[in-house]
Every structure is written in structure tokens, then in C-alpha cells.
PDB file of C-alpha atoms in Angstrom:
ATOM      1  CA  MET A   1      80.499 103.400  99.553  1.00  0.00           C
ATOM      2  CA  VAL A   2      82.404 102.128  96.543  1.00  0.00           C
ATOM      3  CA  GLN A   3      80.159 101.386  93.618  1.00  0.00           C
ATOM      4  CA  PRO A   4      80.895  97.925  92.161  1.00  0.00           C
ATOM      5  CA  LYS A   5      82.137  98.185  88.596  1.00  0.00           C
ATOM      6  CA  PRO A   6      80.722  95.865  85.954  1.00  0.00           C
ATOM      7  CA  PRO A   7      82.871  92.839  85.075  1.00  0.00           C
ATOM      8  CA  THR A   8      84.611  92.879  81.726  1.00  0.00           C
ATOM      9  CA  ASN A   9      85.834  90.138  79.441  1.00  0.00           C
ATOM     10  CA  PRO A  10      89.058  88.197  79.982  1.00  0.00           C
ATOM     11  CA  ILE A  11      92.026  89.869  78.312  1.00  0.00           C
ATOM     12  CA  ASN A  12      94.359  87.887  76.064  1.00  0.00           C
ATOM     13  CA  LEU A  13      97.635  89.651  76.766  1.00  0.00           C
ATOM     14  CA  THR A  14      99.665  88.484  73.772  1.00  0.00           C
ATOM     15  CA  GLN A  15      96.793  89.255  71.405  1.00  0.00           C
ATOM     16  CA  LYS A  16      96.454  92.752  72.866  1.00  0.00           C
ATOM     17  CA  ALA A  17     100.195  93.362  72.493  1.00  0.00           C
ATOM     18  CA  SER A  18      99.989  92.264  68.849  1.00  0.00           C
ATOM     19  CA  LEU A  19      97.438  94.994  68.157  1.00  0.00           C
ATOM     20  CA  ILE A  20      99.828  97.823  69.085  1.00  0.00           C
ATOM     21  CA  ASP A  21     101.048  99.553  65.938  1.00  0.00           C
ATOM     22  CA  GLN A  22     104.496 100.520  67.187  1.00  0.00           C
ATOM     23  CA  GLN A  23     107.209  99.297  69.531  1.00  0.00           C
ATOM     24  CA  TRP A  24     107.979 100.983  72.865  1.00  0.00           C
ATOM     25  CA  SER A  25     104.394 102.236  73.125  1.00  0.00           C
ATOM     26  CA  PRO A  26     102.780 100.748  76.239  1.00  0.00           C
ATOM     27  CA  ARG A  27      99.011 100.371  76.128  1.00  0.00           C
ATOM     28  CA  VAL A  28      96.749  99.873  79.140  1.00  0.00           C
ATOM     29  CA  VAL A  29      94.615  96.707  79.042  1.00  0.00           C
ATOM     30  CA  ALA A  30      93.196  96.610  82.582  1.00  0.00           C
ATOM     31  CA  GLU A  31      93.276  98.294  85.966  1.00  0.00           C
ATOM     32  CA  MET A  32      93.358  96.949  89.515  1.00  0.00           C
ATOM     33  CA  ASN A  33      92.688  99.638  92.125  1.00  0.00           C
ATOM     34  CA  ASP A  34      95.149 102.411  91.240  1.00  0.00           C
ATOM     35  CA  TYR A  35      97.445 100.108  89.256  1.00  0.00           C
ATOM     36  CA  GLN A  36      97.497  99.567  85.509  1.00  0.00           C
ATOM     37  CA  PHE A  37      98.286  96.490  83.459  1.00  0.00           C
ATOM     38  CA  LYS A  38     100.043  97.524  80.260  1.00  0.00           C
ATOM     39  CA  VAL A  39     101.286  95.531  77.290  1.00  0.00           C
ATOM     40  CA  VAL A  40     104.138  96.610  75.065  1.00  0.00           C
ATOM     41  CA  ARG A  41     106.227  95.374  72.137  1.00  0.00           C
ATOM     42  CA  ILE A  42     109.933  96.162  72.421  1.00  0.00           C
ATOM     43  CA  GLU A  43     113.064  95.622  70.347  1.00  0.00           C
ATOM     44  CA  GLY A  44     116.555  97.030  70.821  1.00  0.00           C
ATOM     45  CA  GLU A  45     117.499  99.050  73.867  1.00  0.00           C
ATOM     46  CA  PHE A  46     115.575 101.584  75.902  1.00  0.00           C
ATOM     47  CA  ILE A  47     117.225 104.298  78.031  1.00  0.00           C
ATOM     48  CA  TRP A  48     118.542 103.965  81.559  1.00  0.00           C
ATOM     49  CA  HIS A  49     116.054 105.327  84.085  1.00  0.00           C
ATOM     50  CA  SER A  50     114.507 104.644  87.466  1.00  0.00           C
ATOM     51  CA  HIS A  51     111.209 105.114  89.238  1.00  0.00           C
ATOM     52  CA  PRO A  52     112.011 106.485  92.685  1.00  0.00           C
ATOM     53  CA  GLU A  53     108.396 106.147  93.835  1.00  0.00           C
ATOM     54  CA  THR A  54     107.482 102.617  92.802  1.00  0.00           C
ATOM     55  CA  ASP A  55     108.517  99.054  92.044  1.00  0.00           C
ATOM     56  CA  GLU A  56     107.775  97.937  88.469  1.00  0.00           C
ATOM     57  CA  ALA A  57     106.721  94.422  87.465  1.00  0.00           C
ATOM     58  CA  PHE A  58     107.439  92.772  84.110  1.00  0.00           C
ATOM     59  CA  LEU A  59     105.869  89.570  82.819  1.00  0.00           C
ATOM     60  CA  VAL A  60     107.276  88.266  79.535  1.00  0.00           C
ATOM     61  CA  LEU A  61     104.716  87.041  76.998  1.00  0.00           C
ATOM     62  CA  GLU A  62     106.934  86.331  73.969  1.00  0.00           C
ATOM     63  CA  GLY A  63     110.645  86.645  73.250  1.00  0.00           C
ATOM     64  CA  THR A  64     113.333  87.337  75.817  1.00  0.00           C
ATOM     65  CA  LEU A  65     113.497  90.501  77.902  1.00  0.00           C
ATOM     66  CA  ARG A  66     116.911  91.682  79.008  1.00  0.00           C
ATOM     67  CA  ILE A  67     116.879  94.045  81.959  1.00  0.00           C
ATOM     68  CA  ASP A  68     120.190  95.812  82.445  1.00  0.00           C
ATOM     69  CA  LEU A  69     120.777  96.558  86.109  1.00  0.00           C
ATOM     70  CA  PRO A  70     123.662  98.150  88.002  1.00  0.00           C
ATOM     71  CA  ASP A  71     125.137  94.692  88.690  1.00  0.00           C
ATOM     72  CA  GLY A  72     124.592  93.317  85.183  1.00  0.00           C
ATOM     73  CA  PRO A  73     121.810  91.992  82.972  1.00  0.00           C
ATOM     74  CA  VAL A  74     118.925  89.728  83.946  1.00  0.00           C
ATOM     75  CA  TYR A  75     117.248  87.673  81.208  1.00  0.00           C
ATOM     76  CA  VAL A  76     113.521  87.067  81.558  1.00  0.00           C
ATOM     77  CA  ALA A  77     111.833  84.344  79.477  1.00  0.00           C
ATOM     78  CA  PRO A  78     108.146  83.868  78.567  1.00  0.00           C
ATOM     79  CA  GLY A  79     106.092  82.981  81.625  1.00  0.00           C
ATOM     80  CA  GLU A  80     108.621  84.601  83.931  1.00  0.00           C
ATOM     81  CA  LEU A  81     108.039  87.568  86.230  1.00  0.00           C
ATOM     82  CA  TYR A  82     110.611  90.119  87.342  1.00  0.00           C
ATOM     83  CA  VAL A  83     110.119  93.046  89.690  1.00  0.00           C
ATOM     84  CA  VAL A  84     112.504  95.995  89.411  1.00  0.00           C
ATOM     85  CA  PRO A  85     112.644  97.587  92.860  1.00  0.00           C
ATOM     86  CA  ARG A  86     111.918 101.274  93.254  1.00  0.00           C
ATOM     87  CA  GLY A  87     114.907 103.522  92.833  1.00  0.00           C
ATOM     88  CA  ILE A  88     117.000 100.961  90.941  1.00  0.00           C
ATOM     89  CA  GLU A  89     118.419 102.205  87.639  1.00  0.00           C
ATOM     90  CA  HIS A  90     117.454  99.872  84.815  1.00  0.00           C
ATOM     91  CA  ARG A  91     117.268  99.590  81.049  1.00  0.00           C
ATOM     92  CA  THR A  92     114.965  97.196  79.213  1.00  0.00           C
ATOM     93  CA  ALA A  93     116.161  95.608  75.982  1.00  0.00           C
ATOM     94  CA  ALA A  94     115.414  92.777  73.581  1.00  0.00           C
ATOM     95  CA  GLU A  95     117.260  91.166  70.689  1.00  0.00           C
ATOM     96  CA  GLY A  96     114.448  90.616  68.230  1.00  0.00           C
ATOM     97  CA  GLU A  97     110.999  91.577  69.399  1.00  0.00           C
ATOM     98  CA  ALA A  98     109.682  90.790  72.855  1.00  0.00           C
ATOM     99  CA  LYS A  99     106.127  91.221  74.078  1.00  0.00           C
ATOM    100  CA  LEU A 100     105.666  92.128  77.730  1.00  0.00           C
ATOM    101  CA  MET A 101     103.078  92.935  80.338  1.00  0.00           C
ATOM    102  CA  MET A 102     104.030  95.643  82.819  1.00  0.00           C
ATOM    103  CA  ILE A 103     102.297  96.521  86.077  1.00  0.00           C
ATOM    104  CA  GLU A 104     102.721  99.878  87.728  1.00  0.00           C
ATOM    105  CA  PRO A 105     100.667 102.575  89.428  1.00  0.00           C
ATOM    106  CA  ARG A 106      98.541 104.780  87.186  1.00  0.00           C
ATOM    107  CA  GLY A 107     100.464 107.844  86.064  1.00  0.00           C
ATOM    108  CA  ILE A 108     103.960 106.344  85.888  1.00  0.00           C
ATOM    109  CA  LEU A 109     105.907 107.366  82.767  1.00  0.00           C
ATOM    110  CA  ASN A 110     107.973 104.805  80.858  1.00  0.00           C
ATOM    111  CA  THR A 111     111.090 106.944  81.158  1.00  0.00           C
ATOM    112  CA  GLY A 112     110.716 107.609  84.880  1.00  0.00           C
ATOM    113  CA  HIS A 113     112.231 110.960  85.712  1.00  0.00           C
ATOM    114  CA  GLU A 114     114.546 110.968  82.685  1.00  0.00           C
ATOM    115  CA  GLY A 115     112.024 112.306  80.214  1.00  0.00           C
ATOM    116  CA  GLY A 116     113.222 112.833  76.644  1.00  0.00           C
ATOM    117  CA  ASP A 117     112.017 111.676  73.252  1.00  0.00           C
ATOM    118  CA  ARG A 118     111.535 108.047  74.311  1.00  0.00           C
ATOM    119  CA  THR A 119     108.756 109.089  76.672  1.00  0.00           C
ATOM    120  CA  ALA A 120     105.518 107.442  75.519  1.00  0.00           C
ATOM    121  CA  VAL A 121     102.090 109.012  75.744  1.00  0.00           C
ATOM    122  CA  ASN A 122     100.621 107.757  78.994  1.00  0.00           C
ATOM    123  CA  ASP A 123      97.277 106.149  79.810  1.00  0.00           C
ATOM    124  CA  GLN A 124      96.515 104.976  76.271  1.00  0.00           C
ATOM    125  CA  TRP A 125      94.217 101.940  76.246  1.00  0.00           C
ATOM    126  CA  ILE A 126      93.963  99.198  73.670  1.00  0.00           C
TER     127      ILE A 126
ATOM    128  CA  MET B   1     114.605 107.793 101.959  1.00  0.00           C
ATOM    129  CA  VAL B   2     113.608 104.390 100.674  1.00  0.00           C
ATOM    130  CA  GLN B   3     116.477 101.966 100.618  1.00  0.00           C
ATOM    131  CA  PRO B   4     116.721 100.198  97.237  1.00  0.00           C
ATOM    132  CA  LYS B   5     116.167  96.469  97.591  1.00  0.00           C
ATOM    133  CA  PRO B   6     118.507  94.070  95.829  1.00  0.00           C
ATOM    134  CA  PRO B   7     117.218  92.565  92.578  1.00  0.00           C
ATOM    135  CA  THR B   8     116.194  88.929  92.649  1.00  0.00           C
ATOM    136  CA  ASN B   9     116.020  86.264  89.964  1.00  0.00           C
ATOM    137  CA  PRO B  10     113.218  86.031  87.414  1.00  0.00           C
ATOM    138  CA  ILE B  11     110.341  83.882  88.657  1.00  0.00           C
ATOM    139  CA  ASN B  12     108.939  81.086  86.520  1.00  0.00           C
ATOM    140  CA  LEU B  13     105.299  81.207  87.551  1.00  0.00           C
ATOM    141  CA  THR B  14     104.148  77.791  86.348  1.00  0.00           C
ATOM    142  CA  GLN B  15     107.186  76.127  87.872  1.00  0.00           C
ATOM    143  CA  LYS B  16     106.523  77.844  91.199  1.00  0.00           C
ATOM    144  CA  ALA B  17     102.879  76.754  91.134  1.00  0.00           C
ATOM    145  CA  SER B  18     103.979  73.163  90.478  1.00  0.00           C
ATOM    146  CA  LEU B  19     105.997  73.185  93.693  1.00  0.00           C
ATOM    147  CA  ILE B  20     102.953  73.770  95.914  1.00  0.00           C
ATOM    148  CA  ASP B  21     102.016  70.578  97.699  1.00  0.00           C
ATOM    149  CA  GLN B  22      98.263  71.144  97.862  1.00  0.00           C
ATOM    150  CA  GLN B  23      95.472  72.794  95.921  1.00  0.00           C
ATOM    151  CA  TRP B  24      93.760  75.993  97.065  1.00  0.00           C
ATOM    152  CA  SER B  25      96.904  77.082  98.943  1.00  0.00           C
ATOM    153  CA  PRO B  26      98.179  80.350  97.474  1.00  0.00           C
ATOM    154  CA  ARG B  27     101.895  80.976  97.827  1.00  0.00           C
ATOM    155  CA  VAL B  28     103.598  84.352  97.458  1.00  0.00           C
ATOM    156  CA  VAL B  29     106.309  84.497  94.785  1.00  0.00           C
ATOM    157  CA  ALA B  30     107.042  88.239  94.598  1.00  0.00           C
ATOM    158  CA  GLU B  31     105.989  91.630  95.874  1.00  0.00           C
ATOM    159  CA  MET B  32     105.508  94.996  94.182  1.00  0.00           C
ATOM    160  CA  ASN B  33     105.114  97.869  96.657  1.00  0.00           C
ATOM    161  CA  ASP B  34     102.353  96.662  99.002  1.00  0.00           C
ATOM    162  CA  TYR B  35     100.988  94.122  96.522  1.00  0.00           C
ATOM    163  CA  GLN B  36     101.748  90.414  96.369  1.00  0.00           C
ATOM    164  CA  PHE B  37     101.998  88.048  93.420  1.00  0.00           C
ATOM    165  CA  LYS B  38     100.697  84.626  94.433  1.00  0.00           C
ATOM    166  CA  VAL B  39     100.472  81.347  92.552  1.00  0.00           C
ATOM    167  CA  VAL B  40      97.923  78.660  93.296  1.00  0.00           C
ATOM    168  CA  ARG B  41      96.720  75.300  92.000  1.00  0.00           C
ATOM    169  CA  ILE B  42      92.950  74.871  92.049  1.00  0.00           C
ATOM    170  CA  GLU B  43      90.448  72.174  91.147  1.00  0.00           C
ATOM    171  CA  GLY B  44      86.716  72.009  91.802  1.00  0.00           C
ATOM    172  CA  GLU B  45      84.816  74.920  93.294  1.00  0.00           C
ATOM    173  CA  PHE B  46      85.773  77.458  95.926  1.00  0.00           C
ATOM    174  CA  ILE B  47      83.234  79.368  98.045  1.00  0.00           C
ATOM    175  CA  TRP B  48      81.371  82.536  97.112  1.00  0.00           C
ATOM    176  CA  HIS B  49      83.006  85.586  98.644  1.00  0.00           C
ATOM    177  CA  SER B  50      83.994  89.169  97.926  1.00  0.00           C
ATOM    178  CA  HIS B  51      86.746  91.616  98.820  1.00  0.00           C
ATOM    179  CA  PRO B  52      85.038  94.908  99.646  1.00  0.00           C
ATOM    180  CA  GLU B  53      88.367  96.742  99.885  1.00  0.00           C
ATOM    181  CA  THR B  54      90.164  95.686  96.713  1.00  0.00           C
ATOM    182  CA  ASP B  55      90.040  94.516  93.116  1.00  0.00           C
ATOM    183  CA  GLU B  56      91.651  91.105  92.540  1.00  0.00           C
ATOM    184  CA  ALA B  57      93.568  90.111  89.405  1.00  0.00           C
ATOM    185  CA  PHE B  58      93.848  86.582  88.012  1.00  0.00           C
ATOM    186  CA  LEU B  59      96.253  85.431  85.301  1.00  0.00           C
ATOM    187  CA  VAL B  60      95.790  81.859  84.107  1.00  0.00           C
ATOM    188  CA  LEU B  61      98.977  79.819  83.644  1.00  0.00           C
ATOM    189  CA  GLU B  62      97.543  76.361  82.860  1.00  0.00           C
ATOM    190  CA  GLY B  63      94.057  74.917  82.532  1.00  0.00           C
ATOM    191  CA  THR B  64      90.859  76.931  82.444  1.00  0.00           C
ATOM    192  CA  LEU B  65      89.657  79.127  85.278  1.00  0.00           C
ATOM    193  CA  ARG B  66      85.935  79.602  85.689  1.00  0.00           C
ATOM    194  CA  ILE B  67      84.924  82.633  87.693  1.00  0.00           C
ATOM    195  CA  ASP B  68      81.286  82.547  88.747  1.00  0.00           C
ATOM    196  CA  LEU B  69      79.892  86.056  88.986  1.00  0.00           C
ATOM    197  CA  PRO B  70      76.445  87.426  89.808  1.00  0.00           C
ATOM    198  CA  ASP B  71      75.580  87.565  86.086  1.00  0.00           C
ATOM    199  CA  GLY B  72      77.052  84.172  85.208  1.00  0.00           C
ATOM    200  CA  PRO B  73      80.413  82.492  84.649  1.00  0.00           C
ATOM    201  CA  VAL B  74      83.462  83.880  82.891  1.00  0.00           C
ATOM    202  CA  TYR B  75      86.011  81.422  81.477  1.00  0.00           C
ATOM    203  CA  VAL B  76      89.655  82.479  81.550  1.00  0.00           C
ATOM    204  CA  ALA B  77      92.227  80.618  79.425  1.00  0.00           C
ATOM    205  CA  PRO B  78      96.033  80.457  79.740  1.00  0.00           C
ATOM    206  CA  GLY B  79      97.612  83.808  78.948  1.00  0.00           C
ATOM    207  CA  GLU B  80      94.426  85.654  79.820  1.00  0.00           C
ATOM    208  CA  LEU B  81      93.943  88.200  82.598  1.00  0.00           C
ATOM    209  CA  TYR B  82      90.737  88.915  84.482  1.00  0.00           C
ATOM    210  CA  VAL B  83      90.177  91.496  87.200  1.00  0.00           C
ATOM    211  CA  VAL B  84      87.337  90.926  89.653  1.00  0.00           C
ATOM    212  CA  PRO B  85      86.230  94.371  90.829  1.00  0.00           C
ATOM    213  CA  ARG B  86      86.091  95.144  94.522  1.00  0.00           C
ATOM    214  CA  GLY B  87      82.843  94.248  96.206  1.00  0.00           C
ATOM    215  CA  ILE B  88      81.705  91.819  93.494  1.00  0.00           C
ATOM    216  CA  GLU B  89      80.704  88.381  94.787  1.00  0.00           C
ATOM    217  CA  HIS B  90      82.645  85.680  92.976  1.00  0.00           C
ATOM    218  CA  ARG B  91      83.578  82.016  93.128  1.00  0.00           C
ATOM    219  CA  THR B  92      86.633  80.549  91.407  1.00  0.00           C
ATOM    220  CA  ALA B  93      86.412  77.046  89.976  1.00  0.00           C
ATOM    221  CA  ALA B  94      88.160  74.667  87.589  1.00  0.00           C
ATOM    222  CA  GLU B  95      87.251  71.356  85.964  1.00  0.00           C
ATOM    223  CA  GLY B  96      90.523  69.500  86.218  1.00  0.00           C
ATOM    224  CA  GLU B  97      93.418  71.391  87.679  1.00  0.00           C
ATOM    225  CA  ALA B  98      94.208  74.999  86.802  1.00  0.00           C
ATOM    226  CA  LYS B  99      97.299  76.944  87.772  1.00  0.00           C
ATOM    227  CA  LEU B 100      96.871  80.670  88.363  1.00  0.00           C
ATOM    228  CA  MET B 101      98.718  83.786  89.369  1.00  0.00           C
ATOM    229  CA  MET B 102      96.783  86.195  91.583  1.00  0.00           C
ATOM    230  CA  ILE B 103      97.660  89.781  92.429  1.00  0.00           C
ATOM    231  CA  GLU B 104      96.254  91.529  95.471  1.00  0.00           C
ATOM    232  CA  PRO B 105      97.363  93.781  98.306  1.00  0.00           C
ATOM    233  CA  ARG B 106      99.364  92.172 101.093  1.00  0.00           C
ATOM    234  CA  GLY B 107      97.092  90.870 103.838  1.00  0.00           C
ATOM    235  CA  ILE B 108      94.073  89.889 101.730  1.00  0.00           C
ATOM    236  CA  LEU B 109      92.576  86.509 102.683  1.00  0.00           C
ATOM    237  CA  ASN B 110      91.485  84.060  99.987  1.00  0.00           C
ATOM    238  CA  THR B 111      87.999  83.855 101.478  1.00  0.00           C
ATOM    239  CA  GLY B 112      87.519  87.612 101.793  1.00  0.00           C
ATOM    240  CA  HIS B 113      85.215  88.331 104.707  1.00  0.00           C
ATOM    241  CA  GLU B 114      83.570  84.918 104.582  1.00  0.00           C
ATOM    242  CA  GLY B 115      86.199  83.081 106.622  1.00  0.00           C
ATOM    243  CA  GLY B 116      85.602  79.393 107.282  1.00  0.00           C
ATOM    244  CA  ASP B 117      87.632  76.256 106.741  1.00  0.00           C
ATOM    245  CA  ARG B 118      88.624  77.135 103.173  1.00  0.00           C
ATOM    246  CA  THR B 119      90.644  80.077 104.466  1.00  0.00           C
ATOM    247  CA  ALA B 120      94.305  79.510 103.578  1.00  0.00           C
ATOM    248  CA  VAL B 121      97.229  80.539 105.749  1.00  0.00           C
ATOM    249  CA  ASN B 122      98.295  83.936 104.460  1.00  0.00           C
ATOM    250  CA  ASP B 123     101.683  85.303 103.436  1.00  0.00           C
ATOM    251  CA  GLN B 124     103.322  81.921 102.784  1.00  0.00           C
ATOM    252  CA  TRP B 125     106.169  82.175 100.262  1.00  0.00           C
ATOM    253  CA  ILE B 126     107.447  79.553  97.878  1.00  0.00           C
TER     254      ILE B 126
END
């Protein structure tokens, strides 16, 4: 028997993203089953990587998200959703700062299987 | 081996919701693994129900969502996220129209296990 969890307050996504003290540092704001909602501030280019085990959803809150894909870039505006399919190499980027919400299973690293010094500490809440 | 799926275009959530011809009729706009992103236009009150098998996430796009819960209502504004935990009785409502995005596993009915004439046809894309 699953024990019902107590309801929490609504989460203002842009406000939560604004509280993060550095770019490229995703912070968890909520969970749904074994998935996590994370917010992040980004600027410049990330590294190419993929997540062989999962799709990854991006919702843009502020600014413009560029997602570089094998066939070229996709530009995602505020209020727009984009799902990067599992196994697809991609690189997130933004000219000027962009604030995003990401959705992915608990335990997924921002750099996928690439690792390296851009790998953020995982499972940090804000 | 999972075959990578081709990327699609970014999805403007509010625009998609505006295309739905009737209220209380969720439409799928994207999928992430075995989860679906749905948009819906609502006005007035739904029925009390619960989803014993899953949490359910709501993101408000326009208007104000009221979620009635056992301990009282929660009001969710545009740009805010709220996750109703599995097994918790709830009733969505809006004074005037609200546009929402919902996230839940594929196959979940809007009325949970209550059924009845408010049950929407499932898995309809827009």
C-alpha cells in the first residue's frame, strides 16, 4: 500500500530558477513518481552528450534555448516544450541567459555518459 | 537496441491548448518515455477522483487553476507547477477558463477510477 504524501505548495518555476547561484547547475523543484522536475539557468554552450536510457524534456521559461542536434539546431522559445529522444546526441546552448525546466528520471546526470568537469552535482533541491 | 526517434518541432503549449474545440478534453502534445504531456482547457468544476497508481503534474499556462484537496484548495497561477500525489483525492476547477499542461503516464484516464460521463476519450493528439 502506497502511503499518500502530503501536498506541497505550487512551485513558481521562473522564481525557483532565479534563486540558483550559478549557471549550468540544475536544481530539483518537484518529483512525480520516479521523475524529477529541475530548473536551470544556462548561457553559452554545453557539451555534446546523449542519454541512451531516457528521453529528456525541456520547457523554456525565459530566453531562447538552442538545442544542437545531429541534423542542426532547434530553437525553443518561452512557453515551448521540446523532447530530446533517448540516444540522440545533443548540446544545449543559449545566447544570453535562458531559464529552463527539465524533466527526466531521478538519477540522470546532466552530461549523460560523457562525464567530465561540466557534470553537475545531482539531486540538489532548491 | 532502442531505435532513436526523429526529433520533432518545439511545441507551443498555450497555442496547442487554444486549438482544442471543447473544455475538459485533454489532448496529447508530446511523449517522454511512457509519459504523456497533455494540454487542456477547463472552466467550472470537475469531479472528485484520485489516481491510486500515479502522481499527476499540472503546469498552468493561462488563468488560475484551483485544485480542491482533502485539506482545502490550492490555487495555481500561470508559470506554476503542482504535483498531486498518487492516491490523493482531488478536484480541478477554474473560475473563468484556465489552460493547463498535465503530465501523467500513458493510459491514465482523467476521471481516475471514478469513470462516468466526464471521462474524456484518452490518447487523442493535437
